[in-house]
Coordinates of N, CA and C and ligand atoms in Angstrom, one line a residue:
X1 N -23.6 3.1 -19.4 CA -23.7 3.4 -18.0 C -22.4 2.7 -17.4
X2 N -21.4 3.4 -16.8 CA -20.1 2.8 -16.3 C -20.5 2.5 -14.7
X3 N -21.2 1.3 -14.8 CA -21.5 0.9 -13.3 C -21.3 -0.7 -13.4
X4 N -20.5 -1.3 -12.6 CA -20.1 -2.5 -12.3 C -21.4 -3.5 -12.1
X5 N -22.2 -2.9 -11.4 CA -23.4 -3.9 -11.0 C -24.4 -3.7 -11.9
X6 N -24.6 -2.6 -12.8 CA -25.5 -2.6 -14.1 C -24.8 -3.5 -15.1
X7 N -23.6 -3.7 -15.1 CA -23.0 -4.7 -16.1 C -23.2 -6.0 -15.6
X8 N -23.3 -6.3 -14.2 CA -23.6 -7.5 -13.9 C -25.1 -8.0 -14.2
X9 N -26.1 -6.8 -14.0 CA -27.4 -7.3 -14.3 C -27.5 -7.4 -16.0
X10 N -26.8 -6.8 -16.7 CA -27.0 -7.1 -18.0 C -26.2 -8.1 -18.6
X11 N -25.5 -8.9 -17.8 CA -24.8 -10.2 -18.1 C -23.6 -9.9 -18.8
X12 N -23.1 -8.5 -18.8 CA -21.9 -8.1 -19.3 C -20.7 -8.7 -18.5
X13 N -20.8 -8.8 -17.3 CA -19.8 -9.3 -16.3 C -20.5 -10.6 -15.7
X14 N -19.6 -11.6 -15.7 CA -20.3 -12.6 -14.9 C -20.5 -12.8 -13.4
X15 N -21.3 -13.5 -12.9 CA -21.5 -13.5 -11.3 C -22.2 -14.7 -11.0
X16 N -22.1 -15.2 -9.9 CA -22.5 -16.4 -9.3 C -23.9 -15.9 -8.6
X17 N -25.1 -16.1 -9.5 CA -26.3 -15.8 -9.0 C -27.0 -16.6 -8.0
X18 N -27.7 -15.9 -6.8 CA -28.2 -16.5 -6.0 C -29.8 -16.6 -6.2
X19 N -30.2 -15.5 -6.7 CA -31.7 -15.2 -6.7 C -31.8 -14.0 -8.0
X20 N -32.9 -14.2 -8.8 CA -33.4 -13.2 -9.5 C -34.7 -13.1 -9.8
X21 N -35.3 -11.8 -9.8 CA -36.5 -11.8 -10.6 C -36.6 -10.5 -11.3
X22 N -37.8 -9.9 -11.4 CA -37.9 -8.7 -12.7 C -37.1 -7.5 -12.0
X23 N -37.0 -7.5 -10.8 CA -36.8 -6.2 -9.9 C -35.4 -6.2 -9.3
X24 N -35.0 -7.6 -8.9 CA -33.8 -7.8 -7.9 C -32.9 -8.8 -8.5
X25 N -31.7 -8.6 -8.3 CA -30.7 -9.5 -8.6 C -29.7 -9.6 -7.2
X26 N -29.6 -11.0 -6.9 CA -28.6 -11.2 -5.7 C -27.5 -12.3 -6.3
X27 N -26.3 -12.0 -5.9 CA -25.2 -12.8 -6.4 C -24.1 -12.9 -5.2
X28 N -23.1 -13.7 -5.4 CA -22.0 -13.7 -4.4 C -21.1 -12.8 -4.5
X29 N -20.5 -12.4 -3.4 CA -19.6 -11.2 -3.6 C -18.4 -11.9 -4.0
X30 N -17.7 -11.1 -4.8 CA -16.3 -11.8 -5.5 C -15.3 -11.5 -4.4
X31 N -15.2 -11.0 -3.3 CA -14.1 -11.1 -2.2 C -15.1 -11.3 -1.0
X32 N -15.5 -12.4 -0.6 CA -16.1 -12.6 0.6 C -15.6 -12.4 1.8
X33 N -16.3 -11.6 2.7 CA -15.7 -11.4 4.0 C -16.4 -12.1 5.1
X34 N -17.1 -13.2 4.7 CA -17.7 -14.2 5.7 C -17.8 -15.2 4.9
X35 N -18.2 -16.7 5.6 CA -18.6 -17.9 4.9 C -19.5 -17.5 3.8
X36 N -20.7 -16.8 4.2 CA -21.6 -16.5 3.4 C -21.6 -14.9 3.1
X37 N -21.4 -14.7 1.9 CA -21.4 -13.2 1.7 C -22.0 -12.8 0.3
X38 N -23.2 -12.5 0.3 CA -24.0 -12.3 -1.0 C -24.5 -10.6 -1.0
X39 N -24.8 -10.2 -2.0 CA -25.1 -8.8 -2.5 C -26.5 -8.9 -3.1
X40 N -27.4 -8.2 -2.5 CA -28.7 -7.9 -3.2 C -29.1 -6.6 -3.6
X41 N -29.3 -6.4 -4.8 CA -29.3 -5.2 -5.4 C -30.5 -5.0 -6.3
X42 N -30.8 -3.8 -6.6 CA -32.2 -3.5 -7.6 C -31.8 -3.5 -9.0
X43 N -32.3 -3.7 -9.9 CA -32.1 -4.0 -11.3 C -32.0 -2.4 -11.5
X44 N -32.9 -1.8 -11.0 CA -32.9 -0.1 -11.2 C -31.6 0.6 -10.9
X45 N -30.8 1.2 -11.5 CA -29.8 2.0 -10.9 C -30.1 3.1 -10.0
X46 N -29.9 2.7 -8.6 CA -30.2 3.8 -7.5 C -28.7 3.7 -6.8
X47 N -28.1 4.9 -6.7 CA -26.6 5.4 -6.6 C -26.4 4.8 -5.1
X48 N -27.3 4.9 -4.2 CA -26.8 4.7 -2.8 C -28.0 4.6 -2.0
X49 N -27.9 4.3 -0.7 CA -29.1 4.3 0.3 C -29.7 5.9 0.4
X50 N -28.8 6.6 0.2 CA -29.4 8.0 0.4 C -30.3 8.5 -0.8
X51 N -30.3 7.7 -1.8 CA -31.4 7.9 -2.7 C -32.6 7.2 -2.7
X52 N -32.9 6.4 -1.5 CA -34.0 5.9 -1.0 C -35.1 7.1 -0.7
X53 N -36.4 6.9 -1.3 CA -37.4 7.9 -1.1 C -38.7 7.1 -1.0
X54 N -39.8 7.9 -0.9 CA -41.3 7.3 -0.8 C -41.4 6.7 -2.0
X55 N -41.0 7.0 -3.3 CA -41.4 6.6 -4.5 C -40.8 5.1 -4.7
X56 N -39.3 5.1 -4.3 CA -38.8 3.7 -4.5 C -38.7 2.7 -3.2
X57 N -39.4 3.2 -2.0 CA -39.4 2.4 -0.9 C -40.2 1.0 -1.2
X58 N -41.1 1.0 -2.0 CA -41.5 -0.5 -2.1 C -40.7 -1.5 -2.7
X59 N -39.8 -1.0 -3.6 CA -38.6 -1.5 -4.2 C -37.7 -2.1 -3.1
X60 N -37.2 -1.2 -2.3 CA -36.3 -1.5 -1.3 C -37.0 -2.3 -0.3
X61 N -38.2 -2.4 0.1 CA -39.0 -3.5 0.9 C -38.8 -4.9 0.2
X62 N -38.8 -4.7 -1.0 CA -38.9 -6.0 -1.9 C -37.5 -6.5 -1.7
X63 N -36.5 -5.8 -1.8 CA -35.1 -6.2 -1.6 C -34.8 -6.8 -0.3
X64 N -35.5 -6.1 0.7 CA -35.2 -6.7 2.1 C -36.0 -8.1 2.3
X65 N -37.2 -8.2 1.9 CA -37.9 -9.5 1.7 C -37.1 -10.6 1.2
X66 N -36.5 -10.2 0.2 CA -35.6 -11.1 -0.9 C -34.3 -11.4 -0.1
X67 N -33.8 -10.4 0.8 CA -32.7 -10.7 1.5 C -32.9 -11.6 2.7
X68 N -33.9 -11.5 3.4 CA -34.6 -12.4 4.4 C -34.7 -13.8 4.1
X69 N -35.5 -13.9 2.8 CA -35.5 -15.1 2.2 C -34.4 -15.9 1.8
X70 N -33.3 -15.0 1.1 CA -31.8 -15.7 0.7 C -31.3 -16.2 2.2
X71 N -31.3 -15.4 3.1 CA -30.7 -15.8 4.6 C -31.1 -17.0 5.0
X72 N -32.5 -17.2 4.8 CA -33.2 -18.4 5.4 C -32.7 -19.6 4.7
X73 N -32.8 -19.5 3.4 CA -32.4 -20.5 2.3 C -30.9 -20.9 2.2
X74 N -29.9 -20.0 2.8 CA -28.7 -20.4 3.0 C -28.4 -20.8 4.4
X75 N -29.6 -21.0 5.1 CA -29.2 -21.6 6.5 C -28.5 -20.7 7.6
X76 N -28.9 -19.5 7.4 CA -28.0 -18.5 8.1 C -29.1 -18.1 9.4
X77 N -30.3 -18.5 9.3 CA -31.3 -17.9 10.6 C -30.9 -18.2 11.7
X78 N -30.6 -19.7 12.0 CA -30.4 -20.0 13.2 C -29.2 -19.4 14.1
X79 N -27.9 -19.3 13.2 CA -26.8 -18.7 13.8 C -26.8 -17.1 14.0
X80 N -27.7 -16.6 12.7 CA -27.6 -15.1 12.7 C -27.0 -14.6 11.6
X81 N -27.3 -13.3 11.3 CA -26.7 -12.8 10.1 C -26.6 -11.3 10.1
X82 N -26.1 -10.4 9.3 CA -26.0 -9.3 9.3 C -26.5 -8.8 7.8
X83 N -27.4 -7.6 7.9 CA -27.5 -6.9 6.4 C -26.8 -5.4 6.6
X84 N -25.8 -5.0 5.9 CA -25.3 -4.0 5.6 C -25.3 -3.2 4.4
X85 N -25.6 -1.8 4.7 CA -25.6 -1.1 3.1 C -24.6 0.1 3.4
X86 N -23.4 0.0 2.8 CA -22.4 1.2 3.1 C -22.9 2.4 2.2
X87 N -23.0 3.6 2.6 CA -23.6 4.7 2.0 C -22.4 5.7 2.1
X88 N -21.8 6.1 0.9 CA -20.7 7.2 0.9 C -19.5 6.8 1.4
X89 N -18.6 7.8 1.2 CA -17.1 7.5 1.5 C -16.6 7.2 3.0
X90 N -17.4 7.9 3.8 CA -16.9 7.2 5.3 C -17.3 6.0 5.6
X91 N -18.3 5.4 5.1 CA -18.8 4.0 5.0 C -18.0 3.1 4.4
X92 N -17.3 3.9 3.4 CA -16.4 2.8 2.6 C -17.2 2.2 1.4
X93 N -18.4 3.0 0.9 CA -18.9 2.6 -0.5 C -18.2 2.6 -1.5
X94 N -17.9 1.5 -2.2 CA -17.1 1.3 -3.4 C -17.7 1.3 -4.6
X95 N -18.9 0.7 -4.6 CA -19.9 0.5 -5.7 C -21.1 1.5 -5.6
X96 N -21.1 2.3 -6.5 CA -22.2 3.5 -6.4 C -23.5 3.1 -6.9
X97 N -24.0 1.7 -6.7 CA -25.1 1.2 -7.0 C -25.8 0.6 -5.8
X98 N -26.7 0.9 -5.3 CA -27.4 0.4 -4.0 C -27.3 -1.0 -3.8
X99 N -26.7 -1.3 -2.9 CA -26.6 -2.9 -2.6 C -26.6 -3.3 -1.0
X100 N -27.1 -4.2 -0.8 CA -27.4 -4.9 0.6 C -26.6 -6.3 0.7
X101 N -25.4 -5.9 1.6 CA -24.6 -7.2 2.1 C -25.6 -8.2 2.9
X102 N -25.5 -9.1 2.6 CA -25.8 -10.5 3.7 C -24.5 -11.0 4.1
X103 N -24.3 -11.0 5.4 CA -23.0 -11.5 5.9 C -23.6 -12.5 7.0
X104 N -22.7 -13.8 7.0 CA -23.2 -14.6 7.8 C -22.2 -16.0 7.8
X105 N -22.5 -16.8 8.8 CA -21.6 -18.2 8.7 C -20.6 -18.0 9.5
X106 N -20.3 -16.9 10.3 CA -19.3 -16.9 11.4 C -19.8 -15.7 12.5
X107 N -19.2 -15.6 13.5 CA -19.4 -14.7 14.5 C -18.8 -13.3 13.9
X108 N -19.5 -12.5 13.6 CA -19.2 -11.1 13.3 C -18.8 -10.1 14.2
X109 N -17.8 -9.3 13.7 CA -17.5 -8.3 14.9 C -18.1 -7.0 14.5
X110 N -18.1 -6.1 15.4 CA -18.8 -4.8 15.2 C -17.9 -3.7 13.9
X111 N -17.0 -4.3 13.3 CA -16.6 -3.6 12.2 C -17.6 -4.1 11.0
X112 N -17.3 -3.4 10.0 CA -18.3 -3.9 8.7 C -18.7 -5.2 8.7
X113 N -17.8 -6.0 8.6 CA -18.0 -7.4 8.7 C -17.6 -8.2 9.8
Ligands
5GP1 P1 -19.3 -1.8 -0.9 O1 -17.8 -1.7 -0.6 O2 -19.5 -0.8 -1.8 O3 -20.3 -1.8 0.4 O4 -19.5 -3.2 -1.6 C1 -19.1 -3.5 -2.8 C2 -18.8 -4.8 -2.9 O5 -18.9 -5.3 -4.3 C3 -17.6 -5.5 -2.4 O6 -17.7 -6.3 -1.4 C4 -16.9 -6.2 -3.6 O7 -16.2 -7.2 -3.2 C5 -18.0 -6.5 -4.5 N1 -17.7 -6.4 -5.8 C6 -17.1 -5.5 -6.6 N2 -17.0 -5.7 -7.7 C7 -17.5 -7.1 -7.8 C8 -17.8 -7.7 -9.0 O8 -17.2 -7.5 -10.1 N3 -18.4 -9.1 -8.8 C9 -18.9 -9.5 -7.5 N4 -19.5 -10.4 -7.4 N5 -18.6 -8.6 -6.4 C10 -17.9 -7.2 -6.7
ZN2 ZN1 -25.8 0.6 -11.5

């Protein structure tokens, strides 16, 4: 599988892990766009937000619950934060493996970050 995030899950590419369980991995973005910039991904390869359906929705709900927990633990709750999932070319999705960005630690603009 020629997918950077699947390689990170497999441990073939190193990452700074923030959270891991049997279904989900969270790690720090290699090119942070905010003081806190974490990616939360399913271990199962789902190409993008467009592939979310009733079958995998429980997994996506778990990812979002994990994202909220990480934001709390990173101390972002008071100041606020943003959850972003870029889907497709117009949104600038560069890695075709579903991921949710957690962005915080500064005042965010209405651009992606
Ligand atoms: P997208 O642009 O698809 O919404 O987000 C992909 C994100 O993955 C980008 O913010 C990019 O910096 C990050 N990224 C790409 N390759 C790697 C990598 O090898 N390691 C880590 N930690 N982040 C990566
Ligand atoms: Zn993948």
